[in-house]
């Protein structure tokens, strides 16, 4: 019985979408609106479509880094949003670059995926 439960749990974990990443539904994934049939952002996140994210990106509001899930950074854009962190452009969706942006608490900078 325990073995069956572990197998089912592992299958469920493998089939779930990633929260943060190029296709993340919390941070990083493409979107058009919060409620659209494709590119939907998870509850607690929102879709931002602007000059930095022309095809839309799921982000989370933040006032400090502790508000952001792992793999994302709280930058000063749009009053404070968690966006996908990166090491280089290969970590970002097609068309996006890995750019240093100013962060909120703690103040500094982080490399994130935006269009620039």
CSV table of N, CA and C in Angstrom, one decimal:
chain,number,residue,atom,x,y,z
A,1,UNK,N,0.8,-1.2,0.0
A,1,UNK,CA,0.0,0.0,0.0
A,1,UNK,C,0.9,1.3,0.0
A,2,UNK,N,1.9,1.3,0.8
A,2,UNK,CA,2.8,2.4,0.9
A,2,UNK,C,3.5,2.6,-0.4
A,3,UNK,N,3.9,1.4,-1.0
A,3,UNK,CA,4.7,1.5,-2.3
A,3,UNK,C,3.8,2.1,-3.4
A,4,UNK,N,2.5,1.7,-3.4
A,4,UNK,CA,1.6,2.3,-4.4
A,4,UNK,C,1.4,3.8,-4.2
A,5,UNK,N,1.3,4.2,-3.0
A,5,UNK,CA,1.2,5.6,-2.7
A,5,UNK,C,2.4,6.4,-3.2
A,6,UNK,N,3.6,5.9,-2.9
A,6,UNK,CA,4.8,6.5,-3.4
A,6,UNK,C,4.9,6.6,-4.9
A,7,UNK,N,4.5,5.5,-5.6
A,7,UNK,CA,4.5,5.6,-7.1
A,7,UNK,C,3.5,6.6,-7.6
A,8,UNK,N,2.3,6.7,-7.0
A,8,UNK,CA,1.3,7.7,-7.4
A,8,UNK,C,1.8,9.1,-7.1
A,9,UNK,N,2.5,9.3,-6.0
A,9,UNK,CA,3.0,10.6,-5.7
A,9,UNK,C,4.1,11.0,-6.7
A,10,UNK,N,5.0,10.1,-7.0
A,10,UNK,CA,6.0,10.4,-8.0
A,10,UNK,C,5.5,10.7,-9.4
A,11,UNK,N,4.4,10.0,-9.8
A,11,UNK,CA,3.8,10.3,-11.1
A,11,UNK,C,3.1,11.6,-11.1
A,12,UNK,N,2.5,12.0,-10.0
A,12,UNK,CA,1.8,13.3,-9.9
A,12,UNK,C,2.9,14.4,-9.9
A,13,UNK,N,4.0,14.2,-9.2
A,13,UNK,CA,5.1,15.2,-9.2
A,13,UNK,C,5.6,15.4,-10.6
A,14,UNK,N,5.8,14.3,-11.4
A,14,UNK,CA,6.4,14.4,-12.7
A,14,UNK,C,5.4,15.1,-13.7
A,15,UNK,N,4.2,15.0,-13.5
A,15,UNK,CA,3.2,15.5,-14.4
A,15,UNK,C,2.9,17.0,-14.2
A,16,UNK,N,3.2,17.5,-13.0
A,16,UNK,CA,2.9,18.9,-12.7
A,16,UNK,C,3.8,19.9,-13.4
A,17,UNK,N,3.3,21.1,-13.7
A,17,UNK,CA,4.1,22.1,-14.3
A,17,UNK,C,5.0,22.8,-13.3
A,18,UNK,N,6.0,23.3,-13.8
A,18,UNK,CA,7.0,24.0,-12.9
A,18,UNK,C,6.4,25.3,-12.5
A,19,UNK,N,6.6,25.7,-11.3
A,19,UNK,CA,6.2,27.0,-10.8
A,19,UNK,C,7.0,28.2,-11.4
A,20,UNK,N,8.3,28.0,-11.5
A,20,UNK,CA,9.3,29.0,-11.9
A,20,UNK,C,10.1,28.5,-13.0
A,21,UNK,N,10.2,29.2,-14.1
A,21,UNK,CA,11.0,28.8,-15.3
A,21,UNK,C,10.5,29.4,-16.6
A,22,UNK,N,11.0,28.9,-17.7
A,22,UNK,CA,10.6,29.4,-19.0
A,22,UNK,C,9.1,29.2,-19.2
A,23,UNK,N,8.6,28.1,-18.6
A,23,UNK,CA,7.2,27.8,-18.7
A,23,UNK,C,6.4,27.8,-17.4
A,24,UNK,N,7.0,28.5,-16.4
A,24,UNK,CA,6.5,28.6,-15.1
A,24,UNK,C,5.1,29.3,-15.1
A,25,UNK,N,4.2,28.8,-14.3
A,25,UNK,CA,2.9,29.4,-14.2
A,25,UNK,C,2.8,30.4,-13.0
A,26,UNK,N,3.9,30.4,-12.2
A,26,UNK,CA,4.0,31.4,-11.1
A,26,UNK,C,4.9,32.6,-11.6
A,27,UNK,N,6.1,32.3,-12.1
A,27,UNK,CA,7.0,33.2,-12.6
A,27,UNK,C,7.7,32.7,-13.8
A,28,UNK,N,7.7,33.5,-14.9
A,28,UNK,CA,8.5,33.2,-16.1
A,28,UNK,C,7.8,32.7,-17.3
A,29,UNK,N,6.7,32.1,-17.2
A,29,UNK,CA,5.9,31.6,-18.3
A,29,UNK,C,5.2,32.7,-19.1
A,30,UNK,N,5.0,32.3,-20.4
A,30,UNK,CA,4.3,33.2,-21.3
A,30,UNK,C,2.8,33.3,-20.9
A,31,UNK,N,2.2,34.4,-21.1
A,31,UNK,CA,0.8,34.6,-20.8
A,31,UNK,C,0.2,35.7,-21.6
A,32,UNK,N,-1.1,35.8,-21.7
A,32,UNK,CA,-1.8,37.0,-22.3
A,32,UNK,C,-2.7,37.6,-21.3
A,33,UNK,N,-3.4,36.9,-20.5
A,33,UNK,CA,-4.2,37.4,-19.4
A,33,UNK,C,-4.2,36.4,-18.3
A,34,UNK,N,-4.6,36.8,-17.1
A,34,UNK,CA,-4.7,35.9,-16.0
A,34,UNK,C,-5.7,34.8,-16.1
A,35,UNK,N,-6.7,35.0,-17.0
A,35,UNK,CA,-7.7,34.0,-17.1
A,35,UNK,C,-7.9,33.4,-18.5
A,36,UNK,N,-6.9,33.7,-19.4
A,36,UNK,CA,-7.0,33.1,-20.8
A,36,UNK,C,-6.8,31.6,-20.8
A,37,UNK,N,-7.3,31.0,-21.9
A,37,UNK,CA,-7.2,29.5,-22.0
A,37,UNK,C,-5.8,29.0,-22.2
A,38,UNK,N,-4.9,29.9,-22.7
A,38,UNK,CA,-3.5,29.4,-22.8
A,38,UNK,C,-2.6,30.5,-22.1
A,39,UNK,N,-1.5,30.0,-21.6
A,39,UNK,CA,-0.6,31.0,-20.9
A,39,UNK,C,-1.2,31.5,-19.6
A,40,UNK,N,-2.0,30.7,-18.9
A,40,UNK,CA,-2.6,31.2,-17.6
A,40,UNK,C,-1.6,31.2,-16.5
A,41,UNK,N,-1.6,32.3,-15.7
A,41,UNK,CA,-0.7,32.4,-14.5
A,41,UNK,C,-1.5,31.8,-13.3
A,42,UNK,N,-0.7,31.3,-12.4
A,42,UNK,CA,-1.2,30.6,-11.2
A,42,UNK,C,-1.9,31.7,-10.3
A,43,UNK,N,-2.7,31.2,-9.4
A,43,UNK,CA,-3.3,32.1,-8.4
A,43,UNK,C,-2.1,32.7,-7.6
A,44,UNK,N,-2.2,34.0,-7.3
A,44,UNK,CA,-1.2,34.7,-6.6
A,44,UNK,C,-0.2,35.4,-7.5
A,45,UNK,N,-0.3,35.1,-8.8
A,45,UNK,CA,0.6,35.7,-9.8
A,45,UNK,C,-0.3,36.5,-10.8
A,46,UNK,N,0.4,37.3,-11.6
A,46,UNK,CA,-0.3,38.1,-12.6
A,46,UNK,C,0.4,38.1,-13.9
A,47,UNK,N,-0.3,38.4,-15.0
A,47,UNK,CA,0.3,38.5,-16.3
A,47,UNK,C,0.7,40.0,-16.6
A,48,UNK,N,2.0,40.3,-16.8
A,48,UNK,CA,2.4,41.6,-17.2
A,48,UNK,C,2.7,41.6,-18.7
A,49,UNK,N,2.1,42.5,-19.4
A,49,UNK,CA,2.4,42.7,-20.8
A,49,UNK,C,2.8,44.2,-21.0
A,50,UNK,N,4.1,44.4,-21.2
A,50,UNK,CA,4.6,45.8,-21.4
A,50,UNK,C,5.9,45.7,-22.2
A,51,UNK,N,6.6,46.8,-22.3
A,51,UNK,CA,7.8,46.8,-23.1
A,51,UNK,C,8.9,45.8,-22.7
A,52,UNK,N,9.0,45.5,-21.4
A,52,UNK,CA,9.9,44.5,-21.0
A,52,UNK,C,9.4,43.1,-21.3
A,53,UNK,N,8.1,42.9,-21.3
A,53,UNK,CA,7.5,41.6,-21.5
A,53,UNK,C,6.4,41.7,-22.6
A,54,UNK,N,6.8,42.0,-23.9
A,54,UNK,CA,5.8,42.2,-24.9
A,54,UNK,C,4.9,41.1,-25.2
A,55,UNK,N,5.3,39.8,-25.0
A,55,UNK,CA,4.4,38.7,-25.2
A,55,UNK,C,3.8,38.2,-23.9
A,56,UNK,N,4.0,38.9,-22.9
A,56,UNK,CA,3.5,38.6,-21.6
A,56,UNK,C,4.3,37.7,-20.8
A,57,UNK,N,4.4,37.9,-19.5
A,57,UNK,CA,5.1,37.0,-18.6
A,57,UNK,C,4.4,36.9,-17.2
A,58,UNK,N,4.3,35.7,-16.7
A,58,UNK,CA,3.8,35.5,-15.3
A,58,UNK,C,4.8,36.1,-14.3
A,59,UNK,N,4.3,36.9,-13.4
A,59,UNK,CA,5.1,37.5,-12.4
A,59,UNK,C,4.4,37.5,-11.1
A,60,UNK,N,5.0,37.8,-10.0
A,60,UNK,CA,4.4,37.9,-8.7
A,60,UNK,C,4.8,39.3,-8.1
A,61,UNK,N,3.8,40.0,-7.5
A,61,UNK,CA,4.2,41.2,-6.8
A,61,UNK,C,5.1,40.9,-5.6
A,62,UNK,N,6.0,41.9,-5.3
A,62,UNK,CA,6.9,41.7,-4.2
A,62,UNK,C,7.3,43.1,-3.6
A,63,UNK,N,7.7,43.1,-2.4
A,63,UNK,CA,8.4,44.2,-1.8
A,63,UNK,C,9.8,43.9,-1.3
A,64,UNK,N,10.1,42.6,-1.3
A,64,UNK,CA,11.4,42.1,-0.8
A,64,UNK,C,11.6,40.7,-1.4
A,65,UNK,N,12.9,40.3,-1.5
A,65,UNK,CA,13.2,39.0,-2.1
A,65,UNK,C,12.5,37.8,-1.4
A,66,UNK,N,12.2,38.0,-0.1
A,66,UNK,CA,11.5,36.9,0.6
A,66,UNK,C,10.1,36.6,0.0
A,67,UNK,N,9.6,37.5,-0.7
A,67,UNK,CA,8.2,37.4,-1.3
A,67,UNK,C,8.3,36.5,-2.6
A,68,UNK,N,9.5,36.3,-3.1
A,68,UNK,CA,9.6,35.6,-4.4
A,68,UNK,C,10.0,34.1,-4.2
A,69,UNK,N,9.5,33.3,-5.1
A,69,UNK,CA,9.9,31.8,-5.1
A,69,UNK,C,11.3,31.7,-5.6
A,70,UNK,N,11.9,30.5,-5.2
A,70,UNK,CA,13.3,30.2,-5.6
A,70,UNK,C,13.4,30.3,-7.1
A,71,UNK,N,14.5,30.8,-7.6
A,71,UNK,CA,14.7,31.0,-9.0
A,71,UNK,C,14.2,32.3,-9.6
A,72,UNK,N,13.7,33.1,-8.8
A,72,UNK,CA,13.2,34.4,-9.2
A,72,UNK,C,13.8,35.5,-8.4
A,73,UNK,N,13.7,36.8,-8.9
A,73,UNK,CA,14.3,37.9,-8.1
A,73,UNK,C,13.3,39.0,-8.1
A,74,UNK,N,13.2,39.8,-7.0
A,74,UNK,CA,12.3,40.9,-6.8
A,74,UNK,C,13.0,42.1,-7.3
A,75,UNK,N,12.6,42.6,-8.5
A,75,UNK,CA,13.2,43.7,-9.1
A,75,UNK,C,12.2,44.9,-9.0
A,76,UNK,N,12.8,46.1,-9.2
A,76,UNK,CA,12.0,47.4,-9.0
A,76,UNK,C,11.0,47.7,-10.1
A,77,UNK,N,11.0,47.0,-11.2
A,77,UNK,CA,10.0,47.3,-12.2
A,77,UNK,C,8.6,47.1,-11.7
A,78,UNK,N,7.6,47.9,-12.3
A,78,UNK,CA,6.2,47.7,-12.0
A,78,UNK,C,5.9,47.7,-10.5
A,79,UNK,N,6.6,48.5,-9.7
A,79,UNK,CA,6.4,48.6,-8.3
A,79,UNK,C,6.9,47.5,-7.5
A,80,UNK,N,7.6,46.6,-8.1
A,80,UNK,CA,8.2,45.4,-7.4
A,80,UNK,C,7.5,44.1,-7.9
A,81,UNK,N,8.3,43.4,-8.7
A,81,UNK,CA,7.8,42.1,-9.2
A,81,UNK,C,8.9,41.0,-9.2
A,82,UNK,N,8.5,39.8,-9.0
A,82,UNK,CA,9.4,38.7,-9.0
A,82,UNK,C,9.4,38.2,-10.5
A,83,UNK,N,10.6,38.2,-11.0
A,83,UNK,CA,10.8,37.7,-12.4
A,83,UNK,C,11.9,36.6,-12.4
A,84,UNK,N,11.9,35.9,-13.5
A,84,UNK,CA,12.8,34.7,-13.7
A,84,UNK,C,14.3,35.2,-13.7
A,85,UNK,N,15.1,34.6,-12.8
A,85,UNK,CA,16.5,34.8,-12.7
A,85,UNK,C,17.2,34.0,-13.8
A,86,UNK,N,18.4,34.4,-14.2
A,86,UNK,CA,19.2,33.7,-15.3
A,86,UNK,C,20.7,33.9,-15.1
A,87,UNK,N,21.4,33.0,-15.7
A,87,UNK,CA,22.9,33.1,-15.8
A,87,UNK,C,23.3,33.7,-17.1
A,88,UNK,N,22.5,33.3,-18.2
A,88,UNK,CA,22.7,33.8,-19.5
A,88,UNK,C,21.4,33.7,-20.3
A,89,UNK,N,21.4,34.2,-21.6
A,89,UNK,CA,20.2,34.2,-22.4
A,89,UNK,C,19.6,32.8,-22.6
A,90,UNK,N,20.4,31.8,-22.5
A,90,UNK,CA,19.9,30.4,-22.7
A,90,UNK,C,18.9,30.0,-21.6
A,91,UNK,N,19.0,30.7,-20.5
A,91,UNK,CA,18.0,30.4,-19.4
A,91,UNK,C,16.7,31.0,-19.6
A,92,UNK,N,16.6,31.9,-20.6
A,92,UNK,CA,15.4,32.7,-20.9
A,92,UNK,C,14.6,32.2,-22.1
A,93,UNK,N,13.3,32.6,-22.1
A,93,UNK,CA,12.5,32.2,-23.3
A,93,UNK,C,13.1,32.9,-24.6
A,94,UNK,N,12.8,32.3,-25.7
A,94,UNK,CA,13.2,32.9,-27.0
A,94,UNK,C,12.9,34.4,-27.1
A,95,UNK,N,13.8,35.2,-27.5
A,95,UNK,CA,13.6,36.6,-27.6
A,95,UNK,C,13.9,37.5,-26.4
A,96,UNK,N,14.2,36.8,-25.3
A,96,UNK,CA,14.5,37.5,-24.0
A,96,UNK,C,16.0,37.4,-23.8
A,97,UNK,N,16.5,38.4,-23.1
A,97,UNK,CA,17.9,38.5,-22.7
A,97,UNK,C,18.1,38.4,-21.2
A,98,UNK,N,19.2,38.1,-20.8
A,98,UNK,CA,19.6,38.0,-19.4
A,98,UNK,C,20.3,39.3,-19.0
A,99,UNK,N,19.5,40.2,-18.3
A,99,UNK,CA,20.0,41.6,-18.0
A,99,UNK,C,20.0,41.8,-16.5
A,100,UNK,N,21.0,42.6,-16.1
A,100,UNK,CA,21.1,43.0,-14.7
A,100,UNK,C,20.1,44.1,-14.4
A,101,UNK,N,19.2,43.9,-13.4
A,101,UNK,CA,18.2,44.9,-13.0
A,101,UNK,C,18.4,45.2,-11.5
A,102,UNK,N,18.0,46.4,-11.1
A,102,UNK,CA,18.0,46.8,-9.7
A,102,UNK,C,16.9,46.0,-8.9
A,103,UNK,N,17.3,45.5,-7.7
A,103,UNK,CA,16.4,44.7,-6.9
A,103,UNK,C,15.9,45.6,-5.7
A,104,UNK,N,14.8,45.1,-5.2
A,104,UNK,CA,14.3,45.7,-3.9
A,104,UNK,C,15.0,45.0,-2.8
A,105,UNK,N,14.5,45.1,-1.6
A,105,UNK,CA,15.1,44.6,-0.4
A,105,UNK,C,15.5,43.2,-0.5
A,106,UNK,N,16.8,42.8,-0.4
A,106,UNK,CA,17.9,43.8,-0.3
A,106,UNK,C,18.3,44.5,-1.6
A,107,UNK,N,18.7,45.7,-1.4
A,107,UNK,CA,19.0,46.6,-2.6
A,107,UNK,C,20.3,46.0,-3.2
A,108,UNK,N,20.3,46.0,-4.5
A,108,UNK,CA,21.4,45.5,-5.3
A,108,UNK,C,21.0,45.3,-6.7
A,109,UNK,N,21.5,44.2,-7.3
A,109,UNK,CA,21.1,43.8,-8.7
A,109,UNK,C,21.0,42.3,-8.8
A,110,UNK,N,20.2,41.9,-9.8
A,110,UNK,CA,20.1,40.5,-10.2
A,110,UNK,C,20.0,40.4,-11.7
A,111,UNK,N,20.5,39.3,-12.2
A,111,UNK,CA,20.3,39.1,-13.7
A,111,UNK,C,19.0,38.3,-13.9
A,112,UNK,N,18.1,38.9,-14.7
A,112,UNK,CA,16.8,38.4,-14.9
A,112,UNK,C,16.4,38.4,-16.4
A,113,UNK,N,15.4,37.6,-16.8
A,113,UNK,CA,15.0,37.5,-18.2
A,113,UNK,C,14.0,38.6,-18.5
A,114,UNK,N,14.4,39.5,-19.4
A,114,UNK,CA,13.5,40.5,-19.9
A,114,UNK,C,13.9,40.8,-21.4
A,115,UNK,N,13.0,41.6,-22.0
A,115,UNK,CA,13.3,42.0,-23.4
A,115,UNK,C,14.1,43.3,-23.4
A,116,UNK,N,15.4,43.2,-23.7
A,116,UNK,CA,16.3,44.4,-23.8
A,116,UNK,C,17.5,44.1,-24.5
